[in-house]
mmCIF file of N, CA, C and O in Angstrom:
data_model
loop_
_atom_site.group_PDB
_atom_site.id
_atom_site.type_symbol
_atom_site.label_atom_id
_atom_site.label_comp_id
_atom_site.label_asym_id
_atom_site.label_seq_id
_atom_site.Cartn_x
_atom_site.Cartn_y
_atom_site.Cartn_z
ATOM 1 N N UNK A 1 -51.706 -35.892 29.132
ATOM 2 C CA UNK A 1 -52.418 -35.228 30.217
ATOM 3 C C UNK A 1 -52.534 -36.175 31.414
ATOM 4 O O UNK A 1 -52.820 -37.325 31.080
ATOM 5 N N UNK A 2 -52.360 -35.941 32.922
ATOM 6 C CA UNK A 2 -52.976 -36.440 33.609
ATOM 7 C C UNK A 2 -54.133 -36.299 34.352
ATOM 8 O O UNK A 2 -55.044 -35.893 33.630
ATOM 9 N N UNK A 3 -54.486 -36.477 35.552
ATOM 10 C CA UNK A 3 -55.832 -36.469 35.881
ATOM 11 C C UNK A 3 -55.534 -36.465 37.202
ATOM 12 O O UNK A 3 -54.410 -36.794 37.581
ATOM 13 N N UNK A 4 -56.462 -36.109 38.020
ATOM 14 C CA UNK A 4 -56.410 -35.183 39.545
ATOM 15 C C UNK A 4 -57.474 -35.626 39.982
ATOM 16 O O UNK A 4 -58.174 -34.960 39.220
ATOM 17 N N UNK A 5 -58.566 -36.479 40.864
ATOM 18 C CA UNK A 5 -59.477 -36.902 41.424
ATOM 19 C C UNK A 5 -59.380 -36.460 42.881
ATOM 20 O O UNK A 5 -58.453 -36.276 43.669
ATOM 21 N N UNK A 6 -60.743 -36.359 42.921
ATOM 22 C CA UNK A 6 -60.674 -35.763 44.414
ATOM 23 C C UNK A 6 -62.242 -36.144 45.147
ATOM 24 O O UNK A 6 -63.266 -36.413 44.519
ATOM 25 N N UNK A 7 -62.090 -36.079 46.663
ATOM 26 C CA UNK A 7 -63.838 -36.879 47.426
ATOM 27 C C UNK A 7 -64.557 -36.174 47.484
ATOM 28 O O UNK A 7 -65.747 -36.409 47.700
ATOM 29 N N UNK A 8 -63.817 -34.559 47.225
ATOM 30 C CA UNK A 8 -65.309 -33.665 46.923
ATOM 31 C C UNK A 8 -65.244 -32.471 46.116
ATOM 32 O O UNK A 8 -64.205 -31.998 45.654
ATOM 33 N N UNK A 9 -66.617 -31.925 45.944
ATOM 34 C CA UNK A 9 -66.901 -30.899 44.424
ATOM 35 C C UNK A 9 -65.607 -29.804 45.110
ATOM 36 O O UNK A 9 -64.594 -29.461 44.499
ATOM 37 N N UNK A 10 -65.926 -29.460 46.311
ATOM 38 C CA UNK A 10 -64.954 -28.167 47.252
ATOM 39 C C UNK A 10 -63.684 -28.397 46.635
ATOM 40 O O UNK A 10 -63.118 -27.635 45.852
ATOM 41 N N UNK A 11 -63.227 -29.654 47.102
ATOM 42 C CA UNK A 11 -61.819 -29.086 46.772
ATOM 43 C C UNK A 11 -61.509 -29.592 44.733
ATOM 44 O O UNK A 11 -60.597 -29.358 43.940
ATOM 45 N N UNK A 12 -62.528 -30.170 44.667
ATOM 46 C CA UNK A 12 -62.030 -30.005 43.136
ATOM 47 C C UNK A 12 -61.908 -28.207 42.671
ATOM 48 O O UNK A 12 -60.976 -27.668 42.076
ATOM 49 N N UNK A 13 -62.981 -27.680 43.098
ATOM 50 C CA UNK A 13 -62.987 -26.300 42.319
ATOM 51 C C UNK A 13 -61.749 -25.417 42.705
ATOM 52 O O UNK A 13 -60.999 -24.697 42.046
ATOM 53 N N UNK A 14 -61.840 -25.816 44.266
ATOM 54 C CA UNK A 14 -60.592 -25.002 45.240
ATOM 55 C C UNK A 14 -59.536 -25.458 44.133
ATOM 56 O O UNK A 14 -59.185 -24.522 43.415
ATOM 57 N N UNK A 15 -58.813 -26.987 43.765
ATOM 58 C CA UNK A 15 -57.808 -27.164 42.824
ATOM 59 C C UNK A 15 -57.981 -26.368 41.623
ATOM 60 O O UNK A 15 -56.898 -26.059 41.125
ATOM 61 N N UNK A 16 -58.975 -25.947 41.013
ATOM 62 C CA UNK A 16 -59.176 -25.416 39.763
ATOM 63 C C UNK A 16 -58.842 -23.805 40.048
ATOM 64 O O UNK A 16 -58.493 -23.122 39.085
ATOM 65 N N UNK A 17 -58.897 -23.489 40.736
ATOM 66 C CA UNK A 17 -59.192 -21.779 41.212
ATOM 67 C C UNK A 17 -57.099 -21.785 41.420
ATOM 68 O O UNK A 17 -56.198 -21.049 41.018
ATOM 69 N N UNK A 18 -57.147 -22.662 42.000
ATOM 70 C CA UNK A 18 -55.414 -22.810 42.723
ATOM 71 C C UNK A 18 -54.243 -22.511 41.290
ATOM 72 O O UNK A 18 -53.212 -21.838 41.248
ATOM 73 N N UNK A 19 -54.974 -23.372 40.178
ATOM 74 C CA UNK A 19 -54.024 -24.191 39.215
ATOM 75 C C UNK A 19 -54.259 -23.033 38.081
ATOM 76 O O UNK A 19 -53.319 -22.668 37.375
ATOM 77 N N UNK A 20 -55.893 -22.343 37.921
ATOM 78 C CA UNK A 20 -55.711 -21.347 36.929
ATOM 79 C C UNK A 20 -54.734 -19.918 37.519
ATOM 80 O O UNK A 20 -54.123 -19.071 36.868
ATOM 81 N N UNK A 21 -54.861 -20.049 38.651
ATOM 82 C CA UNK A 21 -53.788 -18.496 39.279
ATOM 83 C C UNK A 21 -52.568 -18.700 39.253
ATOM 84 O O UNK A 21 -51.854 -17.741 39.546
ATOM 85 N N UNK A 22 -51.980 -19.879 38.931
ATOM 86 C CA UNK A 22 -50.676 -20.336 38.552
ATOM 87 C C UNK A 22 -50.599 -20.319 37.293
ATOM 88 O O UNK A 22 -49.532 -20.747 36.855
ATOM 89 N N UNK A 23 -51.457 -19.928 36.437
ATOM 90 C CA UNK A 23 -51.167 -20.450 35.249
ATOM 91 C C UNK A 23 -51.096 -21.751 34.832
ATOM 92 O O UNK A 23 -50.224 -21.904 33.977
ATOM 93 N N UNK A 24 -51.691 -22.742 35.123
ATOM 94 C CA UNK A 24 -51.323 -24.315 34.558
ATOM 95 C C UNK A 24 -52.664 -24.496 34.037
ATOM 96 O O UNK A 24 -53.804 -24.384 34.490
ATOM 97 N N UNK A 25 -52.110 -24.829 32.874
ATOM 98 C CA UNK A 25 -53.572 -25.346 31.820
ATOM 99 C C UNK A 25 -53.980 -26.582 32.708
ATOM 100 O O UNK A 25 -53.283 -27.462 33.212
ATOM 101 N N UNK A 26 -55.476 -26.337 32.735
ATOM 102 C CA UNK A 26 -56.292 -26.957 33.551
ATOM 103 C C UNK A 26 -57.537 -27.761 32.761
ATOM 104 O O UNK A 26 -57.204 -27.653 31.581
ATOM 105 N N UNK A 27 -58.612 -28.400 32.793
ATOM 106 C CA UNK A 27 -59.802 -28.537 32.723
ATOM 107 C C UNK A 27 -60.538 -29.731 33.555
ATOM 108 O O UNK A 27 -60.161 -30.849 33.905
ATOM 109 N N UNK A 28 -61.519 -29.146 33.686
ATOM 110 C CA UNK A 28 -62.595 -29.960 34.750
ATOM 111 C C UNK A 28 -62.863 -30.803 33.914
ATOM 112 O O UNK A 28 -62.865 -30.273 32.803
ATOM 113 N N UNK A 29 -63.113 -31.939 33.869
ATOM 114 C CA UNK A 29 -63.944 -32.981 33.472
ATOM 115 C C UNK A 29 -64.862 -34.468 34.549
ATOM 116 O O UNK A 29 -64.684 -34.471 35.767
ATOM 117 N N UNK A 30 -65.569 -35.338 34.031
ATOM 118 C CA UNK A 30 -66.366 -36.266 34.968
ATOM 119 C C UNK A 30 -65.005 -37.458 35.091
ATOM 120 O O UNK A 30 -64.307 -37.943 34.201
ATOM 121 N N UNK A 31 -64.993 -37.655 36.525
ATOM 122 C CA UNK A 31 -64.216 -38.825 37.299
ATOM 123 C C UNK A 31 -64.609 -39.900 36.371
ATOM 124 O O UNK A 31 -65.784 -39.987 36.016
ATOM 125 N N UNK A 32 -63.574 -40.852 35.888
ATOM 126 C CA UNK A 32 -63.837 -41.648 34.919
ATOM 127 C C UNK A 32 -64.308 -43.010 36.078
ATOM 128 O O UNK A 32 -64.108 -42.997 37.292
ATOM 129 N N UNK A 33 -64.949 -44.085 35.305
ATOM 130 C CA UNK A 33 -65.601 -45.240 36.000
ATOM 131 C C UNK A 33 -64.468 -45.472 37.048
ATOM 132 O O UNK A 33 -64.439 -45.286 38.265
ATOM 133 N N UNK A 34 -63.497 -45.967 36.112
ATOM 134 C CA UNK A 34 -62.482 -46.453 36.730
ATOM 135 C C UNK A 34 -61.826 -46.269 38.018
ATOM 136 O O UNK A 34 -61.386 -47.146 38.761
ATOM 137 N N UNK A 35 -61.822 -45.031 38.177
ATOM 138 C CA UNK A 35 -61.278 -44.745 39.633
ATOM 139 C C UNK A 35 -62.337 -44.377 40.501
ATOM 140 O O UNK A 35 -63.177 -43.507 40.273
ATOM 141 N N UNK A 36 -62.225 -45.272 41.762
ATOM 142 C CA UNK A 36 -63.221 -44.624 43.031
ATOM 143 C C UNK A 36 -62.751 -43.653 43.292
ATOM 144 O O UNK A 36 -61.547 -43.489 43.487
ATOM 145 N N UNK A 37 -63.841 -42.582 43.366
ATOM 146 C CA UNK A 37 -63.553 -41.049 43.883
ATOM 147 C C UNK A 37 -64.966 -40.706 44.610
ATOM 148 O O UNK A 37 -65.942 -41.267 44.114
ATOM 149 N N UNK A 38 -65.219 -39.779 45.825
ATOM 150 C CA UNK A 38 -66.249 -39.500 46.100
ATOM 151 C C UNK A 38 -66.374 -38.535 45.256
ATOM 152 O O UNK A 38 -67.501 -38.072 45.431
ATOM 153 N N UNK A 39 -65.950 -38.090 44.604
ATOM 154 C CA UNK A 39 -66.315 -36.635 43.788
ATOM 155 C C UNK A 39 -66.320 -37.194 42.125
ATOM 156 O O UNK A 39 -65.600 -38.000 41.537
ATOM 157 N N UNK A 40 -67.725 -36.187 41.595
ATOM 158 C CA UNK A 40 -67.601 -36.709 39.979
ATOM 159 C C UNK A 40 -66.593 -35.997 39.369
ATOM 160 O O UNK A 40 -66.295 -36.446 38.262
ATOM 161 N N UNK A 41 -65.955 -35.006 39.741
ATOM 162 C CA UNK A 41 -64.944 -33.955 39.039
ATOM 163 C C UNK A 41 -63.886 -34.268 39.391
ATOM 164 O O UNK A 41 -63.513 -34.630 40.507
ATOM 165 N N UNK A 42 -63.187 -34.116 38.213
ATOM 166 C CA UNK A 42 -61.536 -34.701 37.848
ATOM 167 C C UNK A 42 -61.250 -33.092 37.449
ATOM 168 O O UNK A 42 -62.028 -32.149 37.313
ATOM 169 N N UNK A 43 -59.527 -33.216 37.299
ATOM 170 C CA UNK A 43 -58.756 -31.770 36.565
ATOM 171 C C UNK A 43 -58.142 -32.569 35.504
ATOM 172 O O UNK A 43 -57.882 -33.736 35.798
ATOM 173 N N UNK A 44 -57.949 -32.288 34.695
ATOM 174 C CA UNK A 44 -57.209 -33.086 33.849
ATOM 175 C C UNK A 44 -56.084 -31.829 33.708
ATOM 176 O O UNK A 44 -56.585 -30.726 33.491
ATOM 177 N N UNK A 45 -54.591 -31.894 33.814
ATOM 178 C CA UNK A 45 -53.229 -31.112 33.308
ATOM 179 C C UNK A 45 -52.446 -31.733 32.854
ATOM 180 O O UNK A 45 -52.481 -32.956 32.990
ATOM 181 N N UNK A 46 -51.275 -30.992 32.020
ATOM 182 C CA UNK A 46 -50.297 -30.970 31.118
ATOM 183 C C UNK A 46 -49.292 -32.107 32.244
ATOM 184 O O UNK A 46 -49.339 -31.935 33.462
ATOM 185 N N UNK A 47 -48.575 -33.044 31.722
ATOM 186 C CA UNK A 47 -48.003 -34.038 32.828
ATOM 187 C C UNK A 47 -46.611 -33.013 32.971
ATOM 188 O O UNK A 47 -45.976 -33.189 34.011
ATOM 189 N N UNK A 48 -46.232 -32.265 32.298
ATOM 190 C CA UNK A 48 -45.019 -30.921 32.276
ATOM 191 C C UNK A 48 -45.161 -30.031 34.039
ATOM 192 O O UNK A 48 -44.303 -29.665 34.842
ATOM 193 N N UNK A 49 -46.261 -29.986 34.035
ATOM 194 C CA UNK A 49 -47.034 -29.295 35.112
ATOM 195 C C UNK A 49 -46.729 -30.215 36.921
ATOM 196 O O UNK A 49 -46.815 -29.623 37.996
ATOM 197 N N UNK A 50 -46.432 -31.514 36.777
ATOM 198 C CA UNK A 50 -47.008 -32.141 37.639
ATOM 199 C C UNK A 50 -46.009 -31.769 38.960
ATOM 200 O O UNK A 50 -46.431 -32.192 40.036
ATOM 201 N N UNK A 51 -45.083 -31.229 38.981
ATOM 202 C CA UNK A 51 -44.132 -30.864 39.791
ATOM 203 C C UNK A 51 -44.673 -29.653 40.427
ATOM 204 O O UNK A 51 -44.726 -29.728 41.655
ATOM 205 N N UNK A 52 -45.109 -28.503 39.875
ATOM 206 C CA UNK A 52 -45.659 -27.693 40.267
ATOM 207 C C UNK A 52 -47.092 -27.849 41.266
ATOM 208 O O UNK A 52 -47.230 -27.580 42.459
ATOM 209 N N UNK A 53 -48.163 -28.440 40.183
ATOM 210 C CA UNK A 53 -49.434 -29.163 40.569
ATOM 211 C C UNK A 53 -48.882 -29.870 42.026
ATOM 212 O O UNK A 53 -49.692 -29.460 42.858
ATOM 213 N N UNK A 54 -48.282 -30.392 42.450
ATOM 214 C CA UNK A 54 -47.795 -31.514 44.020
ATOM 215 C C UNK A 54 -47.383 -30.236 44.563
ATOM 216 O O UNK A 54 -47.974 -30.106 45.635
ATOM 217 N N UNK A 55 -46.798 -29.433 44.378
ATOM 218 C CA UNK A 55 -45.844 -28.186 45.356
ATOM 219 C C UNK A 55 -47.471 -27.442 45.787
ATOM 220 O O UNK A 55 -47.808 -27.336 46.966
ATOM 221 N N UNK A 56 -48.156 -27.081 44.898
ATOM 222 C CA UNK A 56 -49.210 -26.315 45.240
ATOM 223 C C UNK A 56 -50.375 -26.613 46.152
ATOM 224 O O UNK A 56 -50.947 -25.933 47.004
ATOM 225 N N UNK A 57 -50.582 -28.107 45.611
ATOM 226 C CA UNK A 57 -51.706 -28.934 46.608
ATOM 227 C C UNK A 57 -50.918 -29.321 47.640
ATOM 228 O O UNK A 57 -51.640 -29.459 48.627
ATOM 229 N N UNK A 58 -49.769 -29.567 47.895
ATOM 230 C CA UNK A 58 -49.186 -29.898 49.450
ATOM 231 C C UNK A 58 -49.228 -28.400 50.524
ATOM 232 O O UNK A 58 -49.516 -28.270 51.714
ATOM 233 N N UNK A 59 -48.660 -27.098 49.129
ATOM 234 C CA UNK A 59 -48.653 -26.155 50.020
ATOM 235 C C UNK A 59 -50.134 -25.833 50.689
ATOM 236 O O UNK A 59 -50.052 -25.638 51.901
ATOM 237 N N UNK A 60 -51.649 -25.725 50.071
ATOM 238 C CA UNK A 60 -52.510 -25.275 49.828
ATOM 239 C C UNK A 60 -53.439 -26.318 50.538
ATOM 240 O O UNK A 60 -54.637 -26.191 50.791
ATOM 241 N N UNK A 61 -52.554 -27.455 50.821
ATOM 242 C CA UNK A 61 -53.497 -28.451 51.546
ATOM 243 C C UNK A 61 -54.548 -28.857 50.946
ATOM 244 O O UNK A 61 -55.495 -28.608 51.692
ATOM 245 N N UNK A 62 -54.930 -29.387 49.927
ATOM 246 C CA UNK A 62 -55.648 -29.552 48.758
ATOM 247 C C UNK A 62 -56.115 -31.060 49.094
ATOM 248 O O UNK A 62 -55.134 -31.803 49.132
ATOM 249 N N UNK A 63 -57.370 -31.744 49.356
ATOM 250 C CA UNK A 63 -57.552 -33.362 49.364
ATOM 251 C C UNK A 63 -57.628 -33.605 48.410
ATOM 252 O O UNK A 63 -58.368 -32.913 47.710
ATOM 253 N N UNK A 64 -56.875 -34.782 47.789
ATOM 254 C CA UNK A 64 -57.101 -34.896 46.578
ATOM 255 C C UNK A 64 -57.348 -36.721 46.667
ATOM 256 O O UNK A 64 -57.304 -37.224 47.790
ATOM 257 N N UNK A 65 -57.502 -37.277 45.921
ATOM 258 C CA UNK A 65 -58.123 -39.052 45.685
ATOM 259 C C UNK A 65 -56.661 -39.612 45.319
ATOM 260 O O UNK A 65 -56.010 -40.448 45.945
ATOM 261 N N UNK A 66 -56.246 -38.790 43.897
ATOM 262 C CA UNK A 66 -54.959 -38.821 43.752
ATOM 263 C C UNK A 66 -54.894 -38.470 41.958
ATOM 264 O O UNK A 66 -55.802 -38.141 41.194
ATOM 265 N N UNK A 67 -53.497 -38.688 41.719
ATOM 266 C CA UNK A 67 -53.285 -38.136 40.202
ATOM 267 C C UNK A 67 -52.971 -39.339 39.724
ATOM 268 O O UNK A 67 -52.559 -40.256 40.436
ATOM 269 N N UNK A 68 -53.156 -39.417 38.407
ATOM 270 C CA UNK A 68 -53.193 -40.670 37.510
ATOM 271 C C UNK A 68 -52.622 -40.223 36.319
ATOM 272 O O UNK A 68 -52.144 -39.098 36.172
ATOM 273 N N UNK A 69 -52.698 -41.674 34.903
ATOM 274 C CA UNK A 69 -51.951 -41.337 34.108
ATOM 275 C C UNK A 69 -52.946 -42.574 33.155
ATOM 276 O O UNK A 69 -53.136 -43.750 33.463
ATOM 277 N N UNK A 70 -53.408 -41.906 32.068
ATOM 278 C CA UNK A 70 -54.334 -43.365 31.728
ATOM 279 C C UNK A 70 -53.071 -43.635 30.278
ATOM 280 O O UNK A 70 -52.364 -43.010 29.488
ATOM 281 N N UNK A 71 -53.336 -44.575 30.554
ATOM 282 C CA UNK A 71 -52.701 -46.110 29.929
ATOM 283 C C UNK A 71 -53.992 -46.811 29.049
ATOM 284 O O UNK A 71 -55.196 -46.680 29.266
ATOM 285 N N UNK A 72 -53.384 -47.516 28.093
ATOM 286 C CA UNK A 72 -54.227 -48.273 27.610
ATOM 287 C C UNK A 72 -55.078 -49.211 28.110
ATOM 288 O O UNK A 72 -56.180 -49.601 27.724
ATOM 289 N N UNK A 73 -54.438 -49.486 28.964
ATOM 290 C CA UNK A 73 -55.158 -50.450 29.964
ATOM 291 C C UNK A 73 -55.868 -49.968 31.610
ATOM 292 O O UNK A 73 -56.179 -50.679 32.565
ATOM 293 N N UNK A 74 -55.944 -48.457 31.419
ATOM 294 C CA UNK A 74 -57.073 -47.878 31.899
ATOM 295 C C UNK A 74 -56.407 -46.941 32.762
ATOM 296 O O UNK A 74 -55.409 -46.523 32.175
ATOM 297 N N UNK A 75 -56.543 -46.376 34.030
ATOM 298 C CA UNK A 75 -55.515 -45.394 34.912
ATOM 299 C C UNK A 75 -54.203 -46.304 35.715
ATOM 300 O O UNK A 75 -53.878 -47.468 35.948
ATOM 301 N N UNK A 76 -53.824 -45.181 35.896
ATOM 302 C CA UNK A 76 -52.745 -45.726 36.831
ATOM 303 C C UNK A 76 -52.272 -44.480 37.318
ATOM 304 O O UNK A 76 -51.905 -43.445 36.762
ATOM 305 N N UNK A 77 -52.415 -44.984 38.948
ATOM 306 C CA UNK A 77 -52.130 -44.010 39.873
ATOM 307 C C UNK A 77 -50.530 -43.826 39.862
ATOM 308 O O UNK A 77 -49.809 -44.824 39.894
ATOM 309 N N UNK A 78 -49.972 -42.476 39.815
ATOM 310 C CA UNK A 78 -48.749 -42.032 39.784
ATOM 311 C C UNK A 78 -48.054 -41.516 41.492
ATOM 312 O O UNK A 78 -46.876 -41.224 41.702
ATOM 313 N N UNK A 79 -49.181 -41.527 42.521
ATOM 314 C CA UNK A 79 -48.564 -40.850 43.517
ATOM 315 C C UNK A 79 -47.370 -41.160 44.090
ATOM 316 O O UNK A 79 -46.918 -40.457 44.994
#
């Protein structure tokens, strides 16, 4: 799974509303320590998805913090 951070609650939900009308398994969860985000809400999706997920938030203009990929050794930003 990866993870979707964003600086505010708006466009986290706006991403959630975007990603369930596409069909892409989605879920909200809390912004982990690790990454500065102004927003506590993360998306967590299928990494299968992530091609789609970038086409939609570029089309849809979506702010996002950015998408990640946690590693054992904690996130890592994929943008």
């Amino acid at each position: 799974m990866l993870l979707m951070a964003f600086d505010s609650t708006q466009q986290a939900l706006r991403a959630e509303m975007l990603l369930e009308y596409a069909d892409i398994e989605n879920d909200m969860c809390p912004t982990p320590k690790e990454i500065t985000a102004g927003c506590a809400l993360s998306l967590e999706f299928p990494e299968e998805a992530l091609d789609e997920v970038r086409q939609i938030i570029t089309q849809e203009k979506v702010d996002i913090r950015g998408i990640f990929l946690k590693k054992e050794s904690g996130y890592v930003s994929i943008n």
